[in-house]
Short mmCIF file of C-alpha atoms in Angstrom, two decimals:
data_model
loop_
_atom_site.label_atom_id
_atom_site.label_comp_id
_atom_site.label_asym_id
_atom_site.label_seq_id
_atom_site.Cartn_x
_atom_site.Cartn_y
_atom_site.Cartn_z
CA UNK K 1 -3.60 -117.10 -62.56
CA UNK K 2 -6.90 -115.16 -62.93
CA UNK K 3 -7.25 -111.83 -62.45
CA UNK K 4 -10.33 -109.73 -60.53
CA UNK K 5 -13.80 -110.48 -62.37
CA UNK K 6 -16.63 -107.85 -61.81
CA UNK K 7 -20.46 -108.44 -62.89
CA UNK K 8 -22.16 -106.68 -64.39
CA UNK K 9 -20.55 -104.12 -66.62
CA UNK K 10 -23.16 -101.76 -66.83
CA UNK K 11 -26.40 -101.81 -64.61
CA UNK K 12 -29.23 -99.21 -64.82
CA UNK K 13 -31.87 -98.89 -62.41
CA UNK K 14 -34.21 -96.81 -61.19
CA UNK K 15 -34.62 -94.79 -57.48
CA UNK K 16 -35.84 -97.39 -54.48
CA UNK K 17 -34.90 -100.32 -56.35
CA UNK K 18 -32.16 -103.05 -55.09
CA UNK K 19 -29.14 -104.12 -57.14
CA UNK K 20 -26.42 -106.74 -56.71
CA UNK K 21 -22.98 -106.55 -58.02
CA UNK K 22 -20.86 -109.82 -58.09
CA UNK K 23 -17.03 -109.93 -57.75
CA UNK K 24 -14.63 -112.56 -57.91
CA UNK K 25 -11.38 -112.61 -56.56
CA UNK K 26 -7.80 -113.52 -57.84
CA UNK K 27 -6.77 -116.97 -57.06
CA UNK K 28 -4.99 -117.35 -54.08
CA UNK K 29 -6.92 -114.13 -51.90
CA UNK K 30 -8.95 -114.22 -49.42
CA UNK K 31 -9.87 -110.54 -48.80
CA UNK K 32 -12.17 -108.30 -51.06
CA UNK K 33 -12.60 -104.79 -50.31
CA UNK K 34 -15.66 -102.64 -52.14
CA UNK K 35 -14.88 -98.76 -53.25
CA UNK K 36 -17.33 -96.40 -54.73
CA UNK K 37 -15.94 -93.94 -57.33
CA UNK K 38 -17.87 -91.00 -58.36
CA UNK K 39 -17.12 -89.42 -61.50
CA UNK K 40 -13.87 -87.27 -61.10
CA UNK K 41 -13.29 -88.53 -57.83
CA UNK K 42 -10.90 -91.18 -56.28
CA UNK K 43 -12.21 -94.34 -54.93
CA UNK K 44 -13.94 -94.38 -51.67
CA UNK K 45 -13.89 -97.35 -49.34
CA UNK K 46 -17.29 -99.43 -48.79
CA UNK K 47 -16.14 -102.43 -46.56
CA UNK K 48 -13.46 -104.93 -46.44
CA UNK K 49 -14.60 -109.07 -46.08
CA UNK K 50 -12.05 -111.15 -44.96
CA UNK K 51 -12.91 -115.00 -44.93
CA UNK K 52 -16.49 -114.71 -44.94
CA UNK K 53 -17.15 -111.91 -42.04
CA UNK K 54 -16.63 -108.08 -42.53
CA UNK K 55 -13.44 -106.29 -41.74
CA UNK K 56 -13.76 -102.88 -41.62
CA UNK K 57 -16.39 -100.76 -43.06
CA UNK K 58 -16.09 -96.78 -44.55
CA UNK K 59 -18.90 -94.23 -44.05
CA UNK K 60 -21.70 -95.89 -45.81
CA UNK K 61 -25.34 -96.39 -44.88
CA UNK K 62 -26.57 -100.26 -43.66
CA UNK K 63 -28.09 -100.15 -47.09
CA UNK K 64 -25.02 -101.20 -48.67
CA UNK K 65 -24.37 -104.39 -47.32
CA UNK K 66 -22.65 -107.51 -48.66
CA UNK K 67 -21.38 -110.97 -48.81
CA UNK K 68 -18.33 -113.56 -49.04
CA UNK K 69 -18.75 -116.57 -49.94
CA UNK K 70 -16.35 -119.86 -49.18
CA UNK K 71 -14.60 -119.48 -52.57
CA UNK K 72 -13.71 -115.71 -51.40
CA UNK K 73 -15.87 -114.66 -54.32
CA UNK K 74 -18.47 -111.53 -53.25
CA UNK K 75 -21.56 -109.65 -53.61
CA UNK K 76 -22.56 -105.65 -52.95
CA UNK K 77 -25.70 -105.06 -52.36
CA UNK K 78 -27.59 -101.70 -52.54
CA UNK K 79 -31.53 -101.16 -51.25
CA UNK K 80 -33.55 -97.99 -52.07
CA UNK K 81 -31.03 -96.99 -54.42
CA UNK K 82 -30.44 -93.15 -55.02
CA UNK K 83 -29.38 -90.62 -57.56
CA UNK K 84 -25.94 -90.25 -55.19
CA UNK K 85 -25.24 -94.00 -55.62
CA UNK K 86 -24.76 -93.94 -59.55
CA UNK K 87 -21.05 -94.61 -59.41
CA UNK K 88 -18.28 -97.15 -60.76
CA UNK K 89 -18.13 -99.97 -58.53
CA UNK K 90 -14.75 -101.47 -57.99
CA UNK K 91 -13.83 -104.09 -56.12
CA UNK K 92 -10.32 -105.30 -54.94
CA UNK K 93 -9.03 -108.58 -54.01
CA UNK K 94 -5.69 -108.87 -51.49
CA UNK K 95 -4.17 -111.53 -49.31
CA UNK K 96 -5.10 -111.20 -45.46
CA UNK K 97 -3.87 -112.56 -42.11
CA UNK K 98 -6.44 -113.50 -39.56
CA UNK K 99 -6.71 -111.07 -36.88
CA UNK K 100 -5.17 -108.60 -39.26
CA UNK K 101 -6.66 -105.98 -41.65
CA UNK K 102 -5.41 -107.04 -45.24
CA UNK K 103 -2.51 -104.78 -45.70
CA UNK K 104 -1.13 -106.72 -48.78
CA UNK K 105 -1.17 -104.74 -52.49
CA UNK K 106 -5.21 -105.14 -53.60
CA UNK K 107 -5.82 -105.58 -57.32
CA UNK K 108 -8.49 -104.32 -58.53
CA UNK K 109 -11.19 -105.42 -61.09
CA UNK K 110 -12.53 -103.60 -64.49
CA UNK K 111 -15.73 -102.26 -62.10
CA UNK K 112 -19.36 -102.06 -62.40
CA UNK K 113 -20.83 -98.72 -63.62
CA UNK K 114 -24.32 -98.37 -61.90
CA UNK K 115 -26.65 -95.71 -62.96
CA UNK K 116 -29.67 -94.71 -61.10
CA UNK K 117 -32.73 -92.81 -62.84
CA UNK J 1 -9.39 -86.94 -41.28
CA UNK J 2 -6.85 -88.11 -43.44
CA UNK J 3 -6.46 -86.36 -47.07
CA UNK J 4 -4.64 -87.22 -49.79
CA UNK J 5 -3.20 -84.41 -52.17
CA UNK J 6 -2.75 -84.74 -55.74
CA UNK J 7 -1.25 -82.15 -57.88
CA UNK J 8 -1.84 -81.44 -60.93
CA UNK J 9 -4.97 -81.99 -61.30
CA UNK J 10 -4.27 -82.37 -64.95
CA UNK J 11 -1.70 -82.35 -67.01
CA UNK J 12 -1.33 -82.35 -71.02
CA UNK J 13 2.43 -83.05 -71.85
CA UNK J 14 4.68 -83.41 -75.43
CA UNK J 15 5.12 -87.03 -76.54
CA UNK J 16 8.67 -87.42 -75.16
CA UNK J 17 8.72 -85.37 -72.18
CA UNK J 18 9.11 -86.02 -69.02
CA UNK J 19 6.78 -85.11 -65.87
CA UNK J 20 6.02 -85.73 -62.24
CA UNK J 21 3.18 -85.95 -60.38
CA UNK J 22 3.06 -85.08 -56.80
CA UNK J 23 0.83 -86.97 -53.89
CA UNK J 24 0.98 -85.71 -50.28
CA UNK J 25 -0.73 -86.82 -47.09
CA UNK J 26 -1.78 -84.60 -44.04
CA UNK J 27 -0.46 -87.71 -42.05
CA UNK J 28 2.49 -90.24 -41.60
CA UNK J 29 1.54 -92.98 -44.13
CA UNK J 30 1.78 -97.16 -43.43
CA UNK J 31 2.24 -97.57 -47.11
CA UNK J 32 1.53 -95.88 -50.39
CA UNK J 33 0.37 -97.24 -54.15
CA UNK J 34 0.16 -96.04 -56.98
CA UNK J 35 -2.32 -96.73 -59.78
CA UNK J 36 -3.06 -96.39 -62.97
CA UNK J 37 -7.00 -96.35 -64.36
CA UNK J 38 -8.18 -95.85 -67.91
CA UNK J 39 -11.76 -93.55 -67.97
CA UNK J 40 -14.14 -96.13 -66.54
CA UNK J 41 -12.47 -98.70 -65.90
CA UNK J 42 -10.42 -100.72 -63.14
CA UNK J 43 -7.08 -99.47 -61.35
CA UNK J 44 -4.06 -101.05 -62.72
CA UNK J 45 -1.09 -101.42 -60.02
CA UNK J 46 1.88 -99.88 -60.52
CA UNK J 47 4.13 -99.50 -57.27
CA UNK J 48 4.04 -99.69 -53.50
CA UNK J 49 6.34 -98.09 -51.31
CA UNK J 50 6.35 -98.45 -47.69
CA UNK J 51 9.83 -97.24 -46.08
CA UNK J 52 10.90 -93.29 -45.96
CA UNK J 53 13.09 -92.62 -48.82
CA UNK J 54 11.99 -95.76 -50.92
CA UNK J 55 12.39 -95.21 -54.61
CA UNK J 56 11.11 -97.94 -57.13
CA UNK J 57 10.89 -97.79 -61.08
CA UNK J 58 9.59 -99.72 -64.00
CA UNK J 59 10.05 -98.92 -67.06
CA UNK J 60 9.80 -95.50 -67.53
CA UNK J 61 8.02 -94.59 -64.41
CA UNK J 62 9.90 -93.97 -60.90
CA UNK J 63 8.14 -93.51 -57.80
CA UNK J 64 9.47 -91.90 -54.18
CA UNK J 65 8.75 -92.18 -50.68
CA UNK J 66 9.73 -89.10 -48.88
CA UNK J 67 11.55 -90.38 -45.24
CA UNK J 68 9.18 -88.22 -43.37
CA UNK J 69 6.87 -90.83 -45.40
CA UNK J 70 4.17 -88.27 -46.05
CA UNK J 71 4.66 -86.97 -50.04
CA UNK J 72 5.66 -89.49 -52.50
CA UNK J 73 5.93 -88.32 -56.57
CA UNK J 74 5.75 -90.15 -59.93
CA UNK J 75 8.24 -89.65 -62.20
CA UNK J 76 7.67 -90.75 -66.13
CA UNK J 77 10.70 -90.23 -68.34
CA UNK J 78 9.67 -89.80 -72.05
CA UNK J 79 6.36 -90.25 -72.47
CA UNK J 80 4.18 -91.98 -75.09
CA UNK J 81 0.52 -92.15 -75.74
CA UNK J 82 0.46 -95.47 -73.57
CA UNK J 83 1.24 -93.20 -70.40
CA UNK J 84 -2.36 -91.33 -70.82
CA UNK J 85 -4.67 -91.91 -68.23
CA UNK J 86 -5.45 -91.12 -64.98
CA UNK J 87 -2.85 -91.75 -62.16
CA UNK J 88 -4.28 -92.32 -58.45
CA UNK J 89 -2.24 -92.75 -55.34
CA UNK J 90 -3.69 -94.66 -52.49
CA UNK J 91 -2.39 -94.33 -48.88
CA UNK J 92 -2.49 -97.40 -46.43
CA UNK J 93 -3.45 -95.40 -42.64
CA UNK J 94 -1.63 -96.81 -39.86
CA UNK J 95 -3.16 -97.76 -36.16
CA UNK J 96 -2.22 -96.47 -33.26
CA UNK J 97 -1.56 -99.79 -32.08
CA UNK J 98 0.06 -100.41 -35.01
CA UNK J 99 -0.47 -102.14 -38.22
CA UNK J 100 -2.74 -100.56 -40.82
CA UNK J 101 -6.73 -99.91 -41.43
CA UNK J 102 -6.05 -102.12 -44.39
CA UNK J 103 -8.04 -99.83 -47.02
CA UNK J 104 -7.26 -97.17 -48.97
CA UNK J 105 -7.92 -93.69 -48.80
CA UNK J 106 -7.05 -92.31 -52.13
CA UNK J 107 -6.39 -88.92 -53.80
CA UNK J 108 -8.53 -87.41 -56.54
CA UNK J 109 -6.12 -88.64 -59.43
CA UNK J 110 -4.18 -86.82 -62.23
CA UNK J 111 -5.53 -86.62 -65.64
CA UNK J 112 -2.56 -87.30 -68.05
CA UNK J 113 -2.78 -86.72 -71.30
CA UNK J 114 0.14 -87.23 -74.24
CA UNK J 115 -0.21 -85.77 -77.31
CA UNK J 116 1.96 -87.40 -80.18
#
């Protein structure tokens, strides 16, 4: 059994650019969930994709949008990146039911840490 | 809103000693985790408890579930330098219509360091 996979370790860019950050998730889930954690800070919830559509989304801009794809793996994506969005990037993978929110224990991956100059 | 609590914010303990770290919630909670992370990297599960007055352990790290199921603490009995890290608790909301949100809302961790 695999565990969570996160891509890229380390990403810098610069202010108004784009990034994507690729997650795959354990075998046998269906759910990924996206936090942001700033430094000294706990996790904050981005959005939840359950079987391809979204689930749920936290207080974040349109300009973090993403993707799940038919093997439950996903993307984040960020436009016009700024300073605020350098963060760790952690992803979480969990088994949902449909019509339900994924309330099953979410394991997380080792996270992406994005820094924006 | 819903807030988590975490107290201390750090802590810097004996090798061998225990200590307890305290989580508490503004609200009633559908479930709450705890997890371990390293500096910078990914949260490493640890327990889940869901009914009031729950208690779990393993190894040398117990976890409770008050029944009003809004303060839960971590308990680590003789600590080593393996313990060190930073210990998060995550709170699953519940719905007024009931099941959960089905993310987390999570404090701002614990610092714990050992010395040997």
């Amino acid at each position: 059994e695999t565990g969570v996979t996160q891509s890229p370790t380390h990403l810098i860019k610069t202010r108004g650019q784009q990034v994507t950050l690729r997650c795959s998730s354990q075998s046998g889930h269906n759910t990924v969930s996206w936090y942001q954690q700033a430094l000294g800070q706990g996790p904050q919830f981005i959005f939840q994709y359950y079987r391809e559509e979204e689930n749920g989304r936290g207080n974040f801009p349109p300009r973090f949008s993403g993707l799940q794809f038919p093997n439950y793996s996903s993307e984040l994506n960020v436009n016009a990146l700024e300073l605020d969005d350098s963060a760790l990037y952690l992803c979480a993978s969990s088994h949902g039911i449909l019509g339900m929110r994924s309330t099953d224990t979410q394991y997380f991956g080792p996270g992406t840490r994005l820094t924006v100059l | 809103s819903q807030e988590l609590e975490q107290s201390p914010q750090s802590l810097i303990v004996q090798e061998g000693k225990n200590l307890t770290i305290n989580c508490t919630s503004s609200k009633t909670l559908y479930g709450l985790y705890w997890y371990k992370q390293k500096y910078g990297e990914g949260l490493i599960f640890l327990m889940m408890l869901q009914k009031g007055g729950e208690e779990k352990s393993h190894e040398k790290i117990t976890a409770k579930l008050d029944e009003k199921k809004q303060q839960s603490s971590l308990h680590i009995t003789a600590s080593q330098p393996s313990h060190a890290g930073i210990y998060l608790c995550g709170a699953d909301i519940p719905l007024n219509y009931g099941g959960s949100q089905g993310n987390l809302i999570f404090g701002k961790g614990t610092k714990l360091s050992v010395k040997p």
